Amino acid sequence: MYSEKVMDHFSNPRNVGEMENPSGVGTVGNAKCGDIMRMYLDIDENGVIKEAKFKTFGCGAAVATSSMATELVKGKTIQEALEVTNKAVMEALDGLPPVKVHCSLLAEEAIHAALWDYAQKNNIKIEGLKPPVNDIEELEEEEEY
Amino acid sequence: MYSEKVMDHFSNPRNVGEMENPSGVGTVGNAKCGDIMRMYLDIDENGVIKEAKFKTFGCGAAVATSSMATELVKGKTIQEALEVTNKAVMEALDGLPPVKVHCSLLAEEAIHAALWDYAQKNNIKIEGLKPPVNDIEELEEEEEY
Amino acid sequence: MSKLIYMDNAATTKVLPEVVDTMLPYFTEKYGNPSAIYTFAEQVSKDVATARETLAGVIGAKVEEIYFTGGGSESDNWALKATVEAYKNKGNHIITSKIEHHAILHTCAWLEKQGVEVTYLDVDENGLVKIEDLKKAIKPTTILISIMTANNEIGTIEPIKEIGAIAKENGILFHTDAVQAFGHIPINVDEMNIDMLSASGHKINGPKGIGLMYIRKGVKIKSFIHGGAQERNRRAGTHNVPGIIGFAKAAEIAVAKMDERIAYETKIRDHIIKRIEDEIPYVKINGDRVKRLPNNVNVCFRFIEGESMLILLAQQGICGSSGSACTSGSLDPSHVLLAIGLPHEIAHGSLRLSISDETTKEEADFVVDELKKIIERLRSMSPLYEDFVKKQNK
Amino acid sequence: MSKLIYMDNAATTKVLPEVVDTMLPYFTEKYGNPSAIYTFAEQVSKDVATARETLAGVIGAKVEEIYFTGGGSESDNWALKATVEAYKNKGNHIITSKIEHHAILHTCAWLEKQGVEVTYLDVDENGLVKIEDLKKAIKPTTILISIMTANNEIGTIEPIKEIGAIAKENGILFHTDAVQAFGHIPINVDEMNIDMLSASGHKINGPKGIGLMYIRKGVKIKSFIHGGAQERNRRAGTHNVPGIIGFAKAAEIAVAKMDERIAYETKIRDHIIKRIEDEIPYVKINGDRVKRLPNNVNVCFRFIEGESMLILLAQQGICGSSGSACTSGSLDPSHVLLAIGLPHEIAHGSLRLSISDETTKEEADFVVDELKKIIERLRSMSPLYEDFVKKQNK
Ligand SMILES: Cc1ncc(COP(=O)(O)O)c(C=O)c1O
Ligand SMILES: Cc1ncc(COP(=O)(O)O)c(C=O)c1O
């Protein structure tokens, strides 16, 4: 079902983890739909992404696209990072099965959400960046299983 | 599909043939339905069936029931022959598949038709015998194939 | 019974040993469900995809236009019922022929009860649909034309290219029941403008219980068997993997040797027909002499009934079939033989011998030799023959 | 990948070698069409009759009450659609449950579009239909109750004896989808007042592409696949003889070792469940603990998603399945897990392990050991788990 690249990024995901004091962090997706991606970015004073980390709840494609997205934005300027589209992520992964294309959209959104957070914190405006649709819902306090 | 008895009477039918001057002859069935039975009887002055012959156009069951019917009526008086019912013929053959039961009815009818013919020729009335429903149609004169 | 001489290949065929060999691993080793995501099943899924490709190739279709079913009957039912459902806004009239297989005719009868209008086209004395009749039958409400590629009883090959062209011209869908033709004679869904096509594995030396439906891309089609998401949501049910693999292997072999087989079978077929016509009186060959499946011989022997003939043939090890009523348990003989204009009493005496490329000339000759004796024997006990002879002698 | 550990027997099973051996002659030797009248096919016809007898015996049915189909999905479709057609003068209301297989649910959805009224019963948190709800749902127009014998995802065994009794009391037909239960647990159609029952060959180590429907004598039923006169005119299509023979052989074996297998599988099942509950935090076992198929383990691991888990398991050679949406391509996770009241995010993290009597304790332990590592790993990369831990530590 998945390409070798996808399987590689799923089995050995790059940049998994949290960040203590990220320049920006964004969480997108929806637990109801089974996909949540959180991306942390460390951005230096020149606006270059020095480090990226992620955590993902989701399928193989979701994990692999998160991993690939962090790889792709690392070392890029904010403007360059904005051009890391879902198409770019998919291509870098040698494609995804049709039913999984939405996962790559999530990766694009996660980058945007993290950059938005960075912009908010630093009170700057990033050309071409829209506020993320934050559709992650608070984890309800269910009874313990 | 058929019992051994049926197969025996089909493969080695008893009493196949015509009769020169039969005491009675009856033809029943319908070429359209794929079954025609003709029975010839030779009846002596005491009303005992000395000889029976048949010709049949029809399936395995039709042939076997004709054969068995001729066997069963041979040596019987007319009254006894009237009691050779389709049930008797079937039993003597160790049964017939359900879809073939109508063939045994034909055998009973053939006996009756031959007896009716005998009665007509000799101007006598046989107790319990009804005129045959002669539903055999004249062979149409089709073009030659 | 000595040797078995199997001449009922239109009913079902022997599965080729190579086909069985190809299927075997999918029972006990590669048994995974191709819908599963683990590696173990992924290979199976790929093999099913390859099989689909092979089968698509037989009729010049695209891979994604092939849907697996449980057999030819299911495909036929699906084609008719789902088209009626999908196109009910366009109309509710179907055109078919009087000589279709019961899988089509009985489905049509059922549809009529649901209010669908069905036109059953007459055929000519060779079993050919008349193109003029077809044209006349088309109405603004006609949504589907379903005409078989080749008839299972008399072997007549219908003018489906012409029919497809007419369907296309009139914006009507064209379905063809190709159960007897798929893998036997060349079919191309594009050249022939076929929108839907039914085929079955066991008619081409493949396994029983597997069939397919070709559905042209763009044709709206509803599911017939609802449930799981298999076959792109159009046909539910766990894939019959060994069946699919075997069907494809059989098709591959059939296509590879099609030309050769057609030539060989045609020769044997015509030899049988010639000998019967030359050596047995009062016979009629049914079906078109030329537009005919290479493996089909169908003949009526006057004055005798089919089942008796079949049993006597069977006693010599010969397997054939008959359109006689008595083999089916109904009263009427084959609707196909009646549709080509035979009177009942003649239709009752029909014999179909459907050969294969394994049929030898010796077997063919043996069959005709035995047939001669059997016909003579049955005529000698036939009251119809008795009457006929008496009439002749008058 | 080292050894294959197959724990997806609820999806499909390996065909037993003895079953394959029994089928083999019917491909290349006894390939005759059982409807034919020649001796060559007569033996096949007898063997099919014997197979029917064996299968009837599994559920205490009469031979003539068993009809062969192309699989469980076809049987389910047939049962519902044909009952609606046959009993339309009586009413048009069907009662089923929210946790039925899609072969039932999607057929019901289709029937609703045709104007049929369907009540989908809720189930309790263990997946059990509530008898009181069933009683309340019955109307004068109710013609059919269709409740599965055992659920394919969570393994819950429904109270079908009680349901059958209620159906009978109210003069309503009772159909049960026994695809997961047939040959696995005892079923008796008379004791349980079952009028119709669906089963499928490939769930009991038999072949794919063959199924059956039990239809009690006296139940009016229409055909679903129209055509030839097979199956006493009720299900057309050339018999899938090897499939039938293999299905019967598999059933024979299943019945012979049923008690033993139930005992063994239950032991392994409960061992897996206990270890998971003891050794992995934040888990929920789904389905009834006692009224449960012996081969079914179903568990939700919080904070993780099922497909990822399946892929990592597959990398260790372990085949399982998940009710996660991502395995099906839809957005919603399993309707069964939602119906037992799980929130979406938890339902997404489900794993079904369906064992067999070939599953060893070592394999079971290996699976749990691997599972522990996999769950830990996936949680370590889950933003949901991160949030959860932070909240706990507050
Ligand atoms: C409960 C249930 N019903 C129906 C089916 C459908 O059976 P099949 O795949 O044989 O069509 C299955 C299995 O897929 C099932 O588990
Ligand atoms: C022309 C035709 N259509 C349909 C069928 C039905 O196919 P199956 O028996 O595979 O269901 C047959 C064969 O029986 C056939 O010859």
mmCIF file of C-alpha atoms in Angstrom, chain A:
data_model
loop_
_atom_site.group_PDB
_atom_site.id
_atom_site.type_symbol
_atom_site.label_atom_id
_atom_site.label_comp_id
_atom_site.label_asym_id
_atom_site.label_seq_id
_atom_site.Cartn_x
_atom_site.Cartn_y
_atom_site.Cartn_z
ATOM 1 C CA MET A 1 0.000 0.000 0.000
ATOM 2 C CA TYR A 2 2.691 2.516 0.993
ATOM 3 C CA SER A 3 5.842 3.427 -0.907
ATOM 4 C CA GLU A 4 9.200 2.492 0.540
ATOM 5 C CA LYS A 5 9.853 6.131 1.439
ATOM 6 C CA VAL A 6 6.622 6.273 3.407
ATOM 7 C CA MET A 7 7.452 3.068 5.192
ATOM 8 C CA ASP A 8 10.909 4.373 5.990
ATOM 9 C CA HIS A 9 9.582 7.625 7.444
ATOM 10 C CA PHE A 10 6.915 5.727 9.334
ATOM 11 C CA SER A 11 9.264 3.125 10.765
ATOM 12 C CA ASN A 12 12.097 5.548 11.487
ATOM 13 C CA PRO A 13 10.379 8.853 11.879
ATOM 14 C CA ARG A 14 12.727 11.842 11.908
ATOM 15 C CA ASN A 15 12.410 14.580 14.505
ATOM 16 C CA VAL A 16 9.886 12.977 16.799
ATOM 17 C CA GLY A 17 9.581 14.759 20.104
ATOM 18 C CA GLU A 18 8.700 17.865 22.013
ATOM 19 C CA MET A 19 10.486 21.131 22.386
ATOM 20 C CA GLU A 20 10.991 22.993 25.654
ATOM 21 C CA ASN A 21 10.619 26.517 24.361
ATOM 22 C CA PRO A 22 9.558 26.398 20.745
ATOM 23 C CA SER A 23 9.475 29.518 18.625
ATOM 24 C CA GLY A 24 6.149 28.277 17.406
ATOM 25 C CA VAL A 25 3.952 25.264 17.953
ATOM 26 C CA GLY A 26 0.845 24.236 16.090
ATOM 27 C CA THR A 27 -1.589 21.388 16.507
ATOM 28 C CA VAL A 28 -4.013 20.467 13.767
ATOM 29 C CA GLY A 29 -6.419 17.685 13.017
ATOM 30 C CA ASN A 30 -9.123 16.078 15.020
ATOM 31 C CA ALA A 31 -9.065 13.102 17.296
ATOM 32 C CA LYS A 32 -12.529 12.192 16.083
ATOM 33 C CA CYS A 33 -11.209 11.719 12.605
ATOM 34 C CA GLY A 34 -8.187 9.876 13.874
ATOM 35 C CA ASP A 35 -5.451 12.312 12.921
ATOM 36 C CA ILE A 36 -3.689 14.869 15.094
ATOM 37 C CA MET A 37 -0.391 16.462 14.217
ATOM 38 C CA ARG A 38 1.584 18.774 16.456
ATOM 39 C CA MET A 39 4.600 20.590 15.121
ATOM 40 C CA TYR A 40 7.249 22.492 17.073
ATOM 41 C CA LEU A 41 9.557 24.927 15.321
ATOM 42 C CA ASP A 42 12.759 26.549 16.531
ATOM 43 C CA ILE A 43 13.297 29.685 14.433
ATOM 44 C CA ASP A 44 16.410 31.843 14.698
ATOM 45 C CA GLU A 45 16.706 35.610 14.540
ATOM 46 C CA ASN A 46 17.141 35.485 10.753
ATOM 47 C CA GLY A 47 13.859 33.727 10.363
ATOM 48 C CA VAL A 48 15.491 30.400 9.534
ATOM 49 C CA ILE A 49 13.985 27.199 10.912
ATOM 50 C CA LYS A 50 16.797 25.571 12.848
ATOM 51 C CA GLU A 51 14.914 22.721 14.334
ATOM 52 C CA ALA A 52 11.548 21.033 13.887
ATOM 53 C CA LYS A 53 9.890 18.400 16.025
ATOM 54 C CA PHE A 54 6.549 16.646 15.807
ATOM 55 C CA LYS A 55 4.145 14.393 17.557
ATOM 56 C CA THR A 56 1.426 12.648 15.641
ATOM 57 C CA PHE A 57 -1.588 10.566 16.479
ATOM 58 C CA GLY A 58 -2.620 8.950 13.247
ATOM 59 C CA CYS A 59 -2.118 6.381 10.576
ATOM 60 C CA GLY A 60 1.064 5.417 8.794
ATOM 61 C CA ALA A 61 0.668 8.175 6.254
ATOM 62 C CA ALA A 62 0.067 10.755 8.963
ATOM 63 C CA VAL A 63 3.265 9.795 10.750
ATOM 64 C CA ALA A 64 5.308 9.669 7.579
ATOM 65 C CA THR A 65 4.057 13.010 6.284
ATOM 66 C CA SER A 66 4.781 14.622 9.656
ATOM 67 C CA SER A 67 8.278 13.224 9.580
ATOM 68 C CA MET A 68 8.875 14.335 6.025
ATOM 69 C CA ALA A 69 7.396 17.773 6.663
ATOM 70 C CA THR A 70 9.792 18.413 9.545
ATOM 71 C CA GLU A 71 12.684 17.319 7.371
ATOM 72 C CA LEU A 72 11.593 19.603 4.576
ATOM 73 C CA VAL A 73 11.212 22.752 6.638
ATOM 74 C CA LYS A 74 14.468 22.389 8.524
ATOM 75 C CA GLY A 75 17.004 24.979 7.346
ATOM 76 C CA LYS A 76 14.385 26.859 5.393
ATOM 77 C CA THR A 77 13.320 30.442 5.865
ATOM 78 C CA ILE A 78 9.769 31.129 6.875
ATOM 79 C CA GLN A 79 8.863 32.131 3.342
ATOM 80 C CA GLU A 80 10.453 28.986 1.957
ATOM 81 C CA ALA A 81 8.668 26.881 4.567
ATOM 82 C CA LEU A 82 5.357 28.299 3.444
ATOM 83 C CA GLU A 83 6.018 26.734 0.089
ATOM 84 C CA VAL A 84 6.291 23.261 1.566
ATOM 85 C CA THR A 85 2.854 22.264 0.333
ATOM 86 C CA ASN A 86 1.108 18.969 0.773
ATOM 87 C CA LYS A 87 2.036 18.239 -2.811
ATOM 88 C CA ALA A 88 5.704 18.751 -2.002
ATOM 89 C CA VAL A 89 5.445 16.440 0.998
ATOM 90 C CA MET A 90 3.693 13.767 -1.021
ATOM 91 C CA GLU A 91 6.202 13.981 -3.812
ATOM 92 C CA ALA A 92 9.070 13.716 -1.379
ATOM 93 C CA LEU A 93 7.441 10.514 -0.118
ATOM 94 C CA ASP A 94 7.017 9.063 -3.622
ATOM 95 C CA GLY A 95 3.275 9.467 -3.386
ATOM 96 C CA LEU A 96 0.457 8.346 -1.134
ATOM 97 C CA PRO A 97 -2.575 6.121 -1.725
ATOM 98 C CA PRO A 98 -5.589 8.228 -2.784
ATOM 99 C CA VAL A 99 -7.454 7.702 0.497
ATOM 100 C CA LYS A 100 -4.454 9.073 2.379
ATOM 101 C CA VAL A 101 -4.031 12.381 0.579
ATOM 102 C CA HIS A 102 -5.809 14.208 3.382
ATOM 103 C CA CYS A 103 -2.938 13.287 5.702
ATOM 104 C CA SER A 104 -0.544 15.325 3.614
ATOM 105 C CA LEU A 105 -2.889 18.293 3.886
ATOM 106 C CA LEU A 106 -2.608 17.964 7.624
ATOM 107 C CA ALA A 107 1.178 18.252 7.426
ATOM 108 C CA GLU A 108 0.904 21.470 5.451
ATOM 109 C CA GLU A 109 -1.583 22.807 7.957
ATOM 110 C CA ALA A 110 0.658 21.867 10.868
ATOM 111 C CA ILE A 111 3.534 23.908 9.427
ATOM 112 C CA HIS A 112 1.219 26.847 8.927
ATOM 113 C CA ALA A 113 -0.194 26.546 12.424
ATOM 114 C CA ALA A 114 3.266 26.524 13.979
ATOM 115 C CA LEU A 115 4.313 29.533 11.911
ATOM 116 C CA TRP A 116 1.130 31.332 12.878
ATOM 117 C CA ASP A 117 1.926 30.729 16.509
ATOM 118 C CA TYR A 118 5.418 32.107 15.940
ATOM 119 C CA ALA A 119 3.964 35.188 14.249
ATOM 120 C CA GLN A 120 1.489 35.727 17.077
ATOM 121 C CA LYS A 121 4.168 35.408 19.751
ATOM 122 C CA ASN A 122 6.444 37.834 17.933
ATOM 123 C CA ASN A 123 3.666 40.053 16.832
ATOM 124 C CA ILE A 124 4.666 39.937 13.200
ATOM 125 C CA LYS A 125 2.703 39.362 10.041
ATOM 126 C CA ILE A 126 3.788 36.634 7.690
ATOM 127 C CA GLU A 127 2.860 37.301 4.086
ATOM 128 C CA GLY A 128 0.348 34.783 2.789
ATOM 129 C CA LEU A 129 -0.284 32.975 6.077
ATOM 130 C CA LYS A 130 -3.830 32.514 7.262
ATOM 131 C CA PRO A 131 -4.876 31.654 10.812
ATOM 132 C CA PRO A 132 -5.128 27.908 11.315
ATOM 133 C CA VAL A 133 -8.528 26.294 11.588
ATOM 134 C CA ASN A 134 -8.000 24.874 14.997
ATOM 135 C CA ASP A 135 -10.323 21.953 14.951
ATOM 136 C CA ILE A 136 -8.668 19.857 17.597
ATOM 137 C CA GLU A 137 -11.080 19.345 20.403
ATOM 138 C CA GLU A 138 -10.208 19.292 24.054
ATOM 139 C CA LEU A 139 -9.761 15.755 25.186
ATOM 140 C CA GLU A 140 -12.923 15.131 27.105
ATOM 141 C CA GLU A 141 -12.447 13.932 30.635
ATOM 142 C CA GLU A 142 -13.745 10.423 30.126
ATOM 143 C CA GLU A 143 -13.917 7.936 32.873
ATOM 144 C CA GLU A 144 -10.760 5.916 33.100
ATOM 145 C CA TYR A 145 -10.742 2.616 31.255
#
